[in-house]
Coordinates of C-alpha atoms in Angstrom, one line a residue:
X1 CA 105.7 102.7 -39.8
X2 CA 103.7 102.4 -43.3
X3 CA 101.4 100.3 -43.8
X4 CA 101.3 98.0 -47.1
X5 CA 98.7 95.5 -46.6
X6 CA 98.2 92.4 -44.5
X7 CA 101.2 89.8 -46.3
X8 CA 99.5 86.5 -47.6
X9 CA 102.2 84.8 -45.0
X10 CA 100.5 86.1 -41.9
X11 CA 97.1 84.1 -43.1
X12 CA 99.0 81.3 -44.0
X13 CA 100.6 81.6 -40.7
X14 CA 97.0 81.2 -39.2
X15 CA 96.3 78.4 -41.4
X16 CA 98.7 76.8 -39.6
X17 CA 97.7 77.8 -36.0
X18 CA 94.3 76.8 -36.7
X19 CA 95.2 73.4 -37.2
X20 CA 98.1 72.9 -34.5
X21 CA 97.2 75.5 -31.7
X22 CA 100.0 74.3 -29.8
X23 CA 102.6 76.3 -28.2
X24 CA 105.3 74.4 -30.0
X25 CA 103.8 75.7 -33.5
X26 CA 103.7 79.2 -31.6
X27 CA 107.1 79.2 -31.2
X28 CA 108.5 78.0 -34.4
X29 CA 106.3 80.2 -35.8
X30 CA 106.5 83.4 -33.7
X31 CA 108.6 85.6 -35.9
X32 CA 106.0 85.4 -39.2
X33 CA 103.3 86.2 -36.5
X34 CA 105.6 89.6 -35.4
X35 CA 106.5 90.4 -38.8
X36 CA 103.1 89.4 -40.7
X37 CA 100.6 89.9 -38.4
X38 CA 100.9 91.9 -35.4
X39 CA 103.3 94.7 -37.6
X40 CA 100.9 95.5 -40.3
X41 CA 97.7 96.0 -38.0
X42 CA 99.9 98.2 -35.6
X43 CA 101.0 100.3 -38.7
X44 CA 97.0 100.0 -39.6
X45 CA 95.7 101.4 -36.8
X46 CA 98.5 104.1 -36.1
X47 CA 97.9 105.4 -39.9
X48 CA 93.8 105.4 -39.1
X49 CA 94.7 107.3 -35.2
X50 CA 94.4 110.8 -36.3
X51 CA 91.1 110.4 -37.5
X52 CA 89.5 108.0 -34.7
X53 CA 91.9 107.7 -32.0
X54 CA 94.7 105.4 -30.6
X55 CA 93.9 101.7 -30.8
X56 CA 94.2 98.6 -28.7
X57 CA 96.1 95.5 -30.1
X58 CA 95.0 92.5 -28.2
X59 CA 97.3 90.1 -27.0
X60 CA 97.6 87.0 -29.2
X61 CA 96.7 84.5 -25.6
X62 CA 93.4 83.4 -24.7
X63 CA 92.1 84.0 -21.1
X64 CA 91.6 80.2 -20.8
X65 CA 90.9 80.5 -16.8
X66 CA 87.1 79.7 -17.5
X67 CA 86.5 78.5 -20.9
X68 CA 86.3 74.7 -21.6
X69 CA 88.4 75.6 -24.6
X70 CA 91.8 75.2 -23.9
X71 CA 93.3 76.4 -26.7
X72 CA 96.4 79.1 -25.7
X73 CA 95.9 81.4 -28.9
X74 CA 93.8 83.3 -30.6
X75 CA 93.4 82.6 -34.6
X76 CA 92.6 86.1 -35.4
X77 CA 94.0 89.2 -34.4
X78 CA 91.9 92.4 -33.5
X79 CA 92.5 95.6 -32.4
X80 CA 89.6 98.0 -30.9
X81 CA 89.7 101.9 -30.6
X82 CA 87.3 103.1 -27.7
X83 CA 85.8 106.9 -28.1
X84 CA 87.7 108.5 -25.4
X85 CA 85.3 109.9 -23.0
X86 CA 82.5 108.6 -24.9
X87 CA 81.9 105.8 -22.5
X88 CA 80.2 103.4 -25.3
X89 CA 80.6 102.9 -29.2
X90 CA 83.8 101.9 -30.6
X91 CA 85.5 100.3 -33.9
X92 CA 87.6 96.9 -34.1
X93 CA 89.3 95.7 -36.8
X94 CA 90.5 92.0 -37.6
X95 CA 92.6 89.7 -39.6
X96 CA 92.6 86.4 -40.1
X97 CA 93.1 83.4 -42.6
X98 CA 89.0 83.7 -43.1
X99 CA 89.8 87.6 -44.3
X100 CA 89.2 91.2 -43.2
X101 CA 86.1 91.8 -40.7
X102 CA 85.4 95.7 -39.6
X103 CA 82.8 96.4 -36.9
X104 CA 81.5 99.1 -34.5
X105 CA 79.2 99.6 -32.1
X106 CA 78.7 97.6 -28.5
X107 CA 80.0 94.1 -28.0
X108 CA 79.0 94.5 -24.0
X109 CA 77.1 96.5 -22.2
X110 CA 76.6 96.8 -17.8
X111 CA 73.1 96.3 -16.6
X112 CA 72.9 100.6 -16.0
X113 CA 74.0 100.7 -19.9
X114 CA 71.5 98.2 -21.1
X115 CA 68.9 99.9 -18.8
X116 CA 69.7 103.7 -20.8
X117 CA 69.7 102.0 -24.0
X118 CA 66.4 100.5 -23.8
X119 CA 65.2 104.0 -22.8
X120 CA 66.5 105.4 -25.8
X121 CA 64.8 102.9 -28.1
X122 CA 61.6 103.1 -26.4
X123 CA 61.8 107.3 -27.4
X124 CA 60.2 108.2 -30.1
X125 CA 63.2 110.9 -31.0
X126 CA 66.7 108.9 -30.5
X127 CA 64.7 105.5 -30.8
X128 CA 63.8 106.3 -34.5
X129 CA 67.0 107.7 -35.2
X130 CA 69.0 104.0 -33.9
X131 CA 65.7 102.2 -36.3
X132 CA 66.7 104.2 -39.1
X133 CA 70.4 104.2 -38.7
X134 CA 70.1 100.2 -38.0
X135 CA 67.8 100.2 -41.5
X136 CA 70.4 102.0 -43.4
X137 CA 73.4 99.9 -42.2
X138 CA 71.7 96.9 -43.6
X139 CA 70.7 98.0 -46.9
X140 CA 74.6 99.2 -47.5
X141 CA 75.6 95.5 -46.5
X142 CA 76.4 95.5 -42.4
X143 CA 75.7 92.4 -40.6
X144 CA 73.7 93.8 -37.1
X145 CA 74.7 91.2 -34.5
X146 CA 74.4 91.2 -30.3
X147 CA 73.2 89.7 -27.5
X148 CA 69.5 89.7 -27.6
X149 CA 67.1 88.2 -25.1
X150 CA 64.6 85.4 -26.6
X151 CA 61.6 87.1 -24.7
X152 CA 60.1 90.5 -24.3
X153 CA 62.5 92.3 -21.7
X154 CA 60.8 93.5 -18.1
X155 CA 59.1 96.5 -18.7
X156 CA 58.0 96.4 -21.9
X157 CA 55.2 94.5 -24.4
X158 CA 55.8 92.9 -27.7
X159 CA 53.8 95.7 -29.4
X160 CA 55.9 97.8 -28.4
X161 CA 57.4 100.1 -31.4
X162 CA 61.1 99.0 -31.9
X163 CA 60.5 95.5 -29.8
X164 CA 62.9 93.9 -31.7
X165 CA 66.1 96.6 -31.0
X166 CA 64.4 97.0 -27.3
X167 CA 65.5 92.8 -26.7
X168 CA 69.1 94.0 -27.6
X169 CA 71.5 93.4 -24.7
X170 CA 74.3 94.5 -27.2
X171 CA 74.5 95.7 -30.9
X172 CA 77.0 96.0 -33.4
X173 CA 77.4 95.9 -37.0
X174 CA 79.9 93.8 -38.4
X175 CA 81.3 93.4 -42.7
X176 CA 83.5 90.9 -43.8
X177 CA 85.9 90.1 -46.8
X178 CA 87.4 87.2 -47.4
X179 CA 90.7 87.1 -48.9
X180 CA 91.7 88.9 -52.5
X181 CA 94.2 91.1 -53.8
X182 CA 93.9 94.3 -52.0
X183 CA 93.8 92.7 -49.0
X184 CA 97.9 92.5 -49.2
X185 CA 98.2 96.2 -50.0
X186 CA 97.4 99.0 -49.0
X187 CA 94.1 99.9 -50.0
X188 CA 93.2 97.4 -47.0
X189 CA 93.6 100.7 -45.2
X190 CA 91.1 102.7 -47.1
X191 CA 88.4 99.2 -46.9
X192 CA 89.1 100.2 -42.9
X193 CA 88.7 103.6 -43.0
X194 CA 85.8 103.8 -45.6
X195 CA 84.1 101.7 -43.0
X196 CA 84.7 103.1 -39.7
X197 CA 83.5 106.4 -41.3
X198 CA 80.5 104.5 -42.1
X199 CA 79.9 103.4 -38.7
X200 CA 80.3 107.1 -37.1
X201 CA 76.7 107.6 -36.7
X202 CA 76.0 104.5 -34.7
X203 CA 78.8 105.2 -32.6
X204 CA 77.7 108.6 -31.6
X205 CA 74.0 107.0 -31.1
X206 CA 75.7 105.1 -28.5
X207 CA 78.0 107.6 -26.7
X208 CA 75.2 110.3 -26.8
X209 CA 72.4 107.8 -25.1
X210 CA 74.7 105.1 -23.0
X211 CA 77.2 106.5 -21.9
X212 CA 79.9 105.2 -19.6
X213 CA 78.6 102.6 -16.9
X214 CA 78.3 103.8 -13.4
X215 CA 78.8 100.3 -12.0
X216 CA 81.7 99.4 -9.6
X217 CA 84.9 97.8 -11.5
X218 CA 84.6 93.8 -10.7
X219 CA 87.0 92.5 -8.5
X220 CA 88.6 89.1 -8.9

């Protein structure tokens, strides 16, 4: 499967969903979703594999059980690649009609992982190698996003060096494109690749000083 860019039908096609999320649009409009959408981002992430790994597609549904938004689908479609045995730090990659968004890093973290993160930041060594890393992301144009606590967390005092990474809960770093040309061919691929390479680092901050989680699998 080749991979020729994301086809100007598959946004339109989320135009569309985005203002009748209804499973009778769904269905009348399920084979521009195959062919448009889901398609291109498996041939995306198969071409990117040998370099970062196999990828998940997410399912187009939402898990609706405890949201008060009742919506069934999704309006974007995203596909993660988790380092295998790396326990934390991965890439995603998403399409929608807003555009191309490419992030890495931690979207959720157990209480153990939190608890060996903030460790990390408070060390001199691996914390200013995450400040710097963080500092350099920005200046080449990443978005750092997460879960952060309002207050100072347990443990720790607002002078602290790093106070502002050490409220992280999770932290990622995030790009965005909105539509143009390239988007529907394939240099969208390299746009991918250029930035997963650029988010290597951060990833290998993550899987060197989290880890996996040592926490029990929830039951439900």
């Amino acid at each position: 499967m080749t991979f020729d860019g994301f086809p100007d039908q598959g946004l339109v096609f989320y135009e569309g969903l985005e203002a009748d999320n209804s499973k009778t649009y769904w269905t009348a409009n399920r084979a521009d979703y195959e062919a448009h959408v889901r398609t291109p981002m498996t041939a995306l992430v198969e071409a990117l594999a040998p370099e970062f790994g196999p990828a998940k597609v997410f399912r187009p549904y939402r898990d609706v059980r405890f949201s008060h938004d009742k919506t069934p689908y999704k309006t974007h479609q995203g596909a993660v690649v988790v380092q295998e045995g790396r326990g934390a730090g991965s890439w995603y990659v998403q399409i929608s009609a807003d555009g191309l968004t490419v992030s890495g890093g931690c979207w959720r973290l157990e209480s153990d992982q939190v608890a060996r993160y903030r460790r990390a930041v408070a060390d001199d060594v691996q914390g200013s190698r995450l400040e710097a890393e963080v500092a350099r992301l920005r200046a080449a144009g990443w978005e750092i996003e997460g879960d952060r606590l309002v207050r100072v967390p347990a443990g720790f005092s607002a002078d602290d060096d790093r106070i502002e990474l050490l409220k992280h809960r999770s932290l990622y770093a995030t790009r965005h494109w909105t539509p143009e040309d390239w988007l529907h061919s394939p240099a969208a691929l390299q746009r991918v690749r250029t930035g997963w390479q650029d988010l290597a680092t951060l990833n290998t901050w993550f899987a060197d000083n989290v880890g996996a989680t040592t926490k029990e699998p929830r039951r439900r």
